[in-house]
CSV table of C-alpha atoms in Angstrom, one decimal:
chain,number,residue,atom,x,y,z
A,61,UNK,CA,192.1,89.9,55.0
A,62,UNK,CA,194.1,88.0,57.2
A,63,UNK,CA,197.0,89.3,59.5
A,64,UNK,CA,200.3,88.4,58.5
A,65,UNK,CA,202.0,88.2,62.0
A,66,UNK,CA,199.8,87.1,64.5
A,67,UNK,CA,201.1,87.4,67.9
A,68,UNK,CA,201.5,84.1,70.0
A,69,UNK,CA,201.2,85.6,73.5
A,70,UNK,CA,197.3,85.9,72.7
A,71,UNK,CA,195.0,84.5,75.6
A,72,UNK,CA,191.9,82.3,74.5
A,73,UNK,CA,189.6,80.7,77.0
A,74,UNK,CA,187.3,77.8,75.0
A,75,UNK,CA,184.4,76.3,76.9
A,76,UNK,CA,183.6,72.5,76.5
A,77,UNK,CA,186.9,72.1,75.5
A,78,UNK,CA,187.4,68.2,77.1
A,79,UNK,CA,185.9,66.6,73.4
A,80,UNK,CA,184.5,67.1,69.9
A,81,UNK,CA,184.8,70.9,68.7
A,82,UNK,CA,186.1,72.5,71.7
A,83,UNK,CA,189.0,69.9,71.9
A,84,UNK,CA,190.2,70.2,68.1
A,85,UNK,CA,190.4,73.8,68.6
A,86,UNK,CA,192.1,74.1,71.8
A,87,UNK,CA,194.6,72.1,70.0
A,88,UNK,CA,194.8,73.6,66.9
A,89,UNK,CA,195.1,77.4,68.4
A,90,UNK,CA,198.0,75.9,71.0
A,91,UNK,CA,199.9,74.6,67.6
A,92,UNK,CA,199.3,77.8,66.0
A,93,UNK,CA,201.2,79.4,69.3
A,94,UNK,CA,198.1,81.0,71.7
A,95,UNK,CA,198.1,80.6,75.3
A,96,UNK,CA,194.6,78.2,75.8
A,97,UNK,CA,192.7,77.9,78.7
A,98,UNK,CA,189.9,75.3,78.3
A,99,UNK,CA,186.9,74.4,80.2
A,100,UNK,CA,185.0,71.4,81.6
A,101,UNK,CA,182.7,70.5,83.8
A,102,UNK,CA,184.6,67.4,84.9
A,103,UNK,CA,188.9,68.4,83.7
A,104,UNK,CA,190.7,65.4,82.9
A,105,UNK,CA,194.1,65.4,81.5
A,106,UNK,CA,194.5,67.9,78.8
A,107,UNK,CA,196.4,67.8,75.4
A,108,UNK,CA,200.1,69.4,76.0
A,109,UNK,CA,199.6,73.2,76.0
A,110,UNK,CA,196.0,73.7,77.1
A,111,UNK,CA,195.1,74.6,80.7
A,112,UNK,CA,191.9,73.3,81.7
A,113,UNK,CA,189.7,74.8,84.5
A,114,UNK,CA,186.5,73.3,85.8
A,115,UNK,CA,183.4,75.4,84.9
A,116,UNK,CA,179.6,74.8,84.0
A,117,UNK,CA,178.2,78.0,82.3
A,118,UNK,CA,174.6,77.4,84.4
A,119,UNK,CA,176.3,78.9,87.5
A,120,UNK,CA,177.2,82.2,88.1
A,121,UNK,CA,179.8,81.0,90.8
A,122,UNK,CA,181.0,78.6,88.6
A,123,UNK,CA,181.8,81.4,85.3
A,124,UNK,CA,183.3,84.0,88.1
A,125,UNK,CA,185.5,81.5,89.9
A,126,UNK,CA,186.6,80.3,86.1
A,127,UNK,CA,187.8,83.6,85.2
A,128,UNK,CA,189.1,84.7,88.5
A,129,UNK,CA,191.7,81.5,87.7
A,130,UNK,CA,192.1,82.7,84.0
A,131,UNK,CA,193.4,86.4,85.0
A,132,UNK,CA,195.5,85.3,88.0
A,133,UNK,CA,197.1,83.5,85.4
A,134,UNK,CA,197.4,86.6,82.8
A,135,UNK,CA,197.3,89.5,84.7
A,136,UNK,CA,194.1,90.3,83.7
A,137,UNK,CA,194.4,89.4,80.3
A,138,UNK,CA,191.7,87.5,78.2
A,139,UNK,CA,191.9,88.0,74.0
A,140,UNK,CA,189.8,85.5,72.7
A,141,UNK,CA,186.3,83.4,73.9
A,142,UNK,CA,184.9,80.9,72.5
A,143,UNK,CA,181.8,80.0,73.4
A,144,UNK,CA,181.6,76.1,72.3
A,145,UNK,CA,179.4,74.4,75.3
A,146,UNK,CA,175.9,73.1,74.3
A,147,UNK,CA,173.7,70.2,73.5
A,148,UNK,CA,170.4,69.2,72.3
A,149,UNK,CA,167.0,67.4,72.6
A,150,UNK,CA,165.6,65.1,70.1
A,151,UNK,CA,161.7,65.2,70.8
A,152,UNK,CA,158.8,66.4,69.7
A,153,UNK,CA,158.5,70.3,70.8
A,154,UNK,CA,155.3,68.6,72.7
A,155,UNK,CA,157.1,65.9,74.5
A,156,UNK,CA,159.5,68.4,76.6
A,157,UNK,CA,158.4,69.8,80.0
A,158,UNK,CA,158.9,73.5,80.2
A,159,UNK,CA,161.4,72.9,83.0
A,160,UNK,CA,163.6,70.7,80.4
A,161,UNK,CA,163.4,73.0,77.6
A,162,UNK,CA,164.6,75.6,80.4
A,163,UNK,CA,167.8,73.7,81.2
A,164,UNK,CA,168.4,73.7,77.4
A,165,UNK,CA,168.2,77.6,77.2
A,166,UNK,CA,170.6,77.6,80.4
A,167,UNK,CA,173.3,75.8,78.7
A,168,UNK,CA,172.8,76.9,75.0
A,169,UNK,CA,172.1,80.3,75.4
A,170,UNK,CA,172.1,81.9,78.7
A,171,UNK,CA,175.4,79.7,79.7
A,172,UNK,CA,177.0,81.8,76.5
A,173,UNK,CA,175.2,85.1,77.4
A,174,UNK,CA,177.0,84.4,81.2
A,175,UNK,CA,180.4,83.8,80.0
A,176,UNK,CA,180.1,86.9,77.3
A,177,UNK,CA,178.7,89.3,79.9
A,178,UNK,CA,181.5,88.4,82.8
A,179,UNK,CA,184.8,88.9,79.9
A,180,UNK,CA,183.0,92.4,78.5
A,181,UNK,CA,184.4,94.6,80.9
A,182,UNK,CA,187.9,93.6,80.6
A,183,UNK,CA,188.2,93.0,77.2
A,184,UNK,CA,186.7,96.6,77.2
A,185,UNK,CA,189.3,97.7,79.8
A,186,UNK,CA,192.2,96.7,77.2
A,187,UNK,CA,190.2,98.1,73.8
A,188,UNK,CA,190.1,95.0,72.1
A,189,UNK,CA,189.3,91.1,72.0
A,190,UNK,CA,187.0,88.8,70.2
A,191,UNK,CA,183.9,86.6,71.7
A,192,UNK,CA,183.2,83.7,69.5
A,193,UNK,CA,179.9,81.7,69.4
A,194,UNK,CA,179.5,78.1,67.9
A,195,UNK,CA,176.0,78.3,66.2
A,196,UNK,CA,174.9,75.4,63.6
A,197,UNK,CA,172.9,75.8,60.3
A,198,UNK,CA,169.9,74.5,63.0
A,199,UNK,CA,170.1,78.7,63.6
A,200,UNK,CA,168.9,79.1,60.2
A,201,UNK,CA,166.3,76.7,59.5
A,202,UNK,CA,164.6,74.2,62.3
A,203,UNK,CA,163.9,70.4,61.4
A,204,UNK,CA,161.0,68.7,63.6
A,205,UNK,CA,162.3,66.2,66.5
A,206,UNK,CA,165.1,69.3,67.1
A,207,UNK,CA,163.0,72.0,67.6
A,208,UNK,CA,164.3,73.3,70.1
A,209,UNK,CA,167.8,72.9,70.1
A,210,UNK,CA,167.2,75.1,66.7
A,211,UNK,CA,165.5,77.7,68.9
A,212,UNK,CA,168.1,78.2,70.9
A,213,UNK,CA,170.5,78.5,68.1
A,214,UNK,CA,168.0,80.9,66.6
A,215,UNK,CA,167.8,82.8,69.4
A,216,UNK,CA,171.8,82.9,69.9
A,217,UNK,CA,172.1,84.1,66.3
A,218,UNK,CA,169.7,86.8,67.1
A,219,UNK,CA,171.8,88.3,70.6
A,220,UNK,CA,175.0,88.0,68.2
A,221,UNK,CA,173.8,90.3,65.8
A,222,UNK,CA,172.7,92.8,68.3
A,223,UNK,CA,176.0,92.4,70.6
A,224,UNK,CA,178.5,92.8,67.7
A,225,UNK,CA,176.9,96.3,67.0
A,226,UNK,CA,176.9,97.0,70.8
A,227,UNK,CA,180.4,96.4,71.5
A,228,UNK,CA,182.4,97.5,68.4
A,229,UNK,CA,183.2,100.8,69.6
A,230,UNK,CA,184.9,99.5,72.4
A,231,UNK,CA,187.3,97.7,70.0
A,232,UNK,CA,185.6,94.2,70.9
A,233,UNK,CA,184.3,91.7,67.7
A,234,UNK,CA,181.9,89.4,68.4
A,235,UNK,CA,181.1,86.4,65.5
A,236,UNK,CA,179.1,83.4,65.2
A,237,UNK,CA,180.7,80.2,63.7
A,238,UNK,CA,177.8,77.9,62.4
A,239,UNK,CA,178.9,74.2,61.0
A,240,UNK,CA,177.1,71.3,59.3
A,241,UNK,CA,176.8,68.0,60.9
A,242,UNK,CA,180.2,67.6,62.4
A,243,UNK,CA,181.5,64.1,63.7
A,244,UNK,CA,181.2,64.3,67.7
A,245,UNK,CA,179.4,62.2,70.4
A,246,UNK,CA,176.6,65.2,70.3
A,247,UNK,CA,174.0,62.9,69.0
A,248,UNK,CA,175.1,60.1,71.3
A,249,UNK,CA,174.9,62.1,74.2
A,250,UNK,CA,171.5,64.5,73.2
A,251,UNK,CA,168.7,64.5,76.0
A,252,UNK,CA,165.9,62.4,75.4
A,253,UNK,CA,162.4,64.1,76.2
A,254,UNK,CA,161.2,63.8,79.9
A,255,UNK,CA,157.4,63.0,78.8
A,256,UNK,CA,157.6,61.0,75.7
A,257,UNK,CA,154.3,60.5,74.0
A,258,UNK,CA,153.5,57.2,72.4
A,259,UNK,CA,152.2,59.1,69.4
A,260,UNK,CA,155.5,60.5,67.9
A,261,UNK,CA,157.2,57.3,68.9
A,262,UNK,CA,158.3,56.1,65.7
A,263,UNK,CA,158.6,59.1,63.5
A,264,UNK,CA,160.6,60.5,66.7
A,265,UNK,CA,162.7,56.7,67.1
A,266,UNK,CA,163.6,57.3,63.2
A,267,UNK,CA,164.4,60.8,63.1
A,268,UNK,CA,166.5,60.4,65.9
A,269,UNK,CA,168.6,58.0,63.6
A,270,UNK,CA,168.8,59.6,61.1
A,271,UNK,CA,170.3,62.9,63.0
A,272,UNK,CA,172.8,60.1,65.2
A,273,UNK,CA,174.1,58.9,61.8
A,274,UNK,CA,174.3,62.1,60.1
A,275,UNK,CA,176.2,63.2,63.4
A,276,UNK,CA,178.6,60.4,63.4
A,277,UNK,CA,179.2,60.8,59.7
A,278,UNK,CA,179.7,64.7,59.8
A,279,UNK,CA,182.9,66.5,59.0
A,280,UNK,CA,186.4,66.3,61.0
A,281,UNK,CA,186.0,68.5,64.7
A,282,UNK,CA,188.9,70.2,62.8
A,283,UNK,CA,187.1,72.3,60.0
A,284,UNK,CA,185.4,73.5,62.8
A,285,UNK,CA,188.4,74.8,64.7
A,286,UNK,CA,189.9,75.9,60.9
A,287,UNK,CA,187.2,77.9,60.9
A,288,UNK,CA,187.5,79.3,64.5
A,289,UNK,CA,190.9,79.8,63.7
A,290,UNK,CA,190.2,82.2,60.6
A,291,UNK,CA,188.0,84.1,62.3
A,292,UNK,CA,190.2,84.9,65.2
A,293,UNK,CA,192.7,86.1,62.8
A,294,UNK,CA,190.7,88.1,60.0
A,295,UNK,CA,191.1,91.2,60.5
A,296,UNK,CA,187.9,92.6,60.0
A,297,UNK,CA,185.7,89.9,61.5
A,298,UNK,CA,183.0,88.6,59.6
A,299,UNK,CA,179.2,88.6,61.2
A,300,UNK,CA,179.0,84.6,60.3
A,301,UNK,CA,181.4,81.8,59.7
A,302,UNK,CA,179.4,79.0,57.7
A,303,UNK,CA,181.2,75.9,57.9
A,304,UNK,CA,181.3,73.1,55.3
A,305,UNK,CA,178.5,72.6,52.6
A,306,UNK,CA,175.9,71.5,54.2
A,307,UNK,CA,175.5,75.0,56.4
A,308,UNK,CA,176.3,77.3,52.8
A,309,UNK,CA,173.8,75.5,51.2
A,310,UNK,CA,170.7,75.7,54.2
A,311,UNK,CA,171.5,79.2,54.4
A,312,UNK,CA,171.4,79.8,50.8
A,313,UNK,CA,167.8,77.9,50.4
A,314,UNK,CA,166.7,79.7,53.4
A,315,UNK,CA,167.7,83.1,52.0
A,316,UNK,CA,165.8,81.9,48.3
A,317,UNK,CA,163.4,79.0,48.6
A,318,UNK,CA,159.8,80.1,49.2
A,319,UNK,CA,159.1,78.6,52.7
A,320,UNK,CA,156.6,76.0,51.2
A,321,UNK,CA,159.3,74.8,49.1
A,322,UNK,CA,162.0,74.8,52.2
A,323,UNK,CA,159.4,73.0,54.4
A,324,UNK,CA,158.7,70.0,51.5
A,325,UNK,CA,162.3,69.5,51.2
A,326,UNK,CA,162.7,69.3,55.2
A,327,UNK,CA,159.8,66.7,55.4
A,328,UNK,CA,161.1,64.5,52.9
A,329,UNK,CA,164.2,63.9,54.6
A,330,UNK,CA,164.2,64.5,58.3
A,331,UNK,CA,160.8,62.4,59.0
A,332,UNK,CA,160.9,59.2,57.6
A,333,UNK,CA,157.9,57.0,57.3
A,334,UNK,CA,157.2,54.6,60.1
């Protein structure tokens, strides 16, 4: 169910909001009438209607002095997050150093856990506001060469489900939004892996493609903030927002496929032959 007359004086704060997802939905929630505050770690010039404050979600300087800027501006008002920052590796699990895969989790997860953990108490102050968190379908299943970019999706889908049960009473919905391939620089601008190993050079080279091309190919950044959109104004928030086909139909294999049968249909076309 959907609220008839949303109010317009609503306060969101979306992080990574300078391209691709975070962008398209900082636009799309200003056209629908909320007050937007978006993030970056460098701010450029921002759409007409969107406020953009530097912030990267590794520093817990960096998320207080964000927020500090966001209430001054709203008397200590924040309705809606949106957790949107992240990125990924395409390796082989063993071709990442510990410390890399480390500064994945930072971002990923524990950038999301950061921002989440510093808007709880006033959104628990007021009785009511909604955290948002941009998952993929790599939360449900995990393809090789993005192993653990899927891990930290997996492990974000897990903290969701416990936090929305945590937080309800206090009036506060928490969601996670999980898209297909969507059409964003992501795969242009994913970490290569710090020790690269001669011996998954060429599967790695062509899986690495074929994610780039799928990436580039993906649905419009604006399904995604459709999507964001809904959820923000159902009225009973649902645990999981699957976006497009792609992500209904991984999480429906996953949910009925035998994992044998899951893992053939993964090999035969995320690895291609070298």
């Amino acid at each position: 169910m959907t609220k008839a007359d949303q109010p317009t004086d609503q306060v969101v704060l979306i992080t990574g909001a300078s391209s691709g997802i975070g962008r398209a939905t900082a636009i799309h929630l200003a056209t629908a009438g909320y007050r937007v505050f978006g993030t970056s770690r460098h701010p450029a010039d921002a759409p007409p209607g969107i406020e953009m404050i530097q912030l990267e979600v590794t520093c817990n300087d960096s998320v207080a002095a964000c927020l500090a800027e966001v209430y001054s501006q709203t008397a200590g008002r924040l309705d809606v997050l949106v957790n949107n920052v992240g990125t990924g590796i395409l390796a082989a699990t063993e071709e990442c150093s510990i410390e890399q895969v480390q500064k994945l989790f930072d971002i990923n997860l524990f950038g999301a856990i950061r921002m989440t953990n510093a808007v709880l108490p006033s959104m628990r102050d007021q009785h009511g506001g909604r955290v948002l968190f941009l998952s993929s379908a790599g939360g449900v299943v995990s393809v090789p060469y993005a192993g653990y970019y899927c891990a930290t999706k997996h492990a974000l889908e897990a903290y969701v489900e416990s936090l929305r049960l945590e937080v309800e009473e206090f009036g506060i919905q928490a969601a996670l939004i999980a898209p297909g391939t969507v059409s964003t620089d992501a795969g242009d601008k994913a970490i290569k892996p710090d020790r690269p190993l001669d011996a998954y050079s060429s599967k790695r080279a062509s899986s690495a493609e074929q994610f780039v091309q799928a990436i580039r190919d993906g649905m419009p950044p604006e399904h995604v903030a459709d999507a964001i959109l809904h959820a923000i104004r159902d009225e009973r928030i649902m645990p999981r927002y699957p976006v497009g086909m792609q992500s209904w139909g991984i999480s429906l294999m996953k949910a009925l496929l035998p994992q044998r049968i899951l893992e053939s249909g993964i090999r035969r076309t995320t690895i291609s032959s070298p």
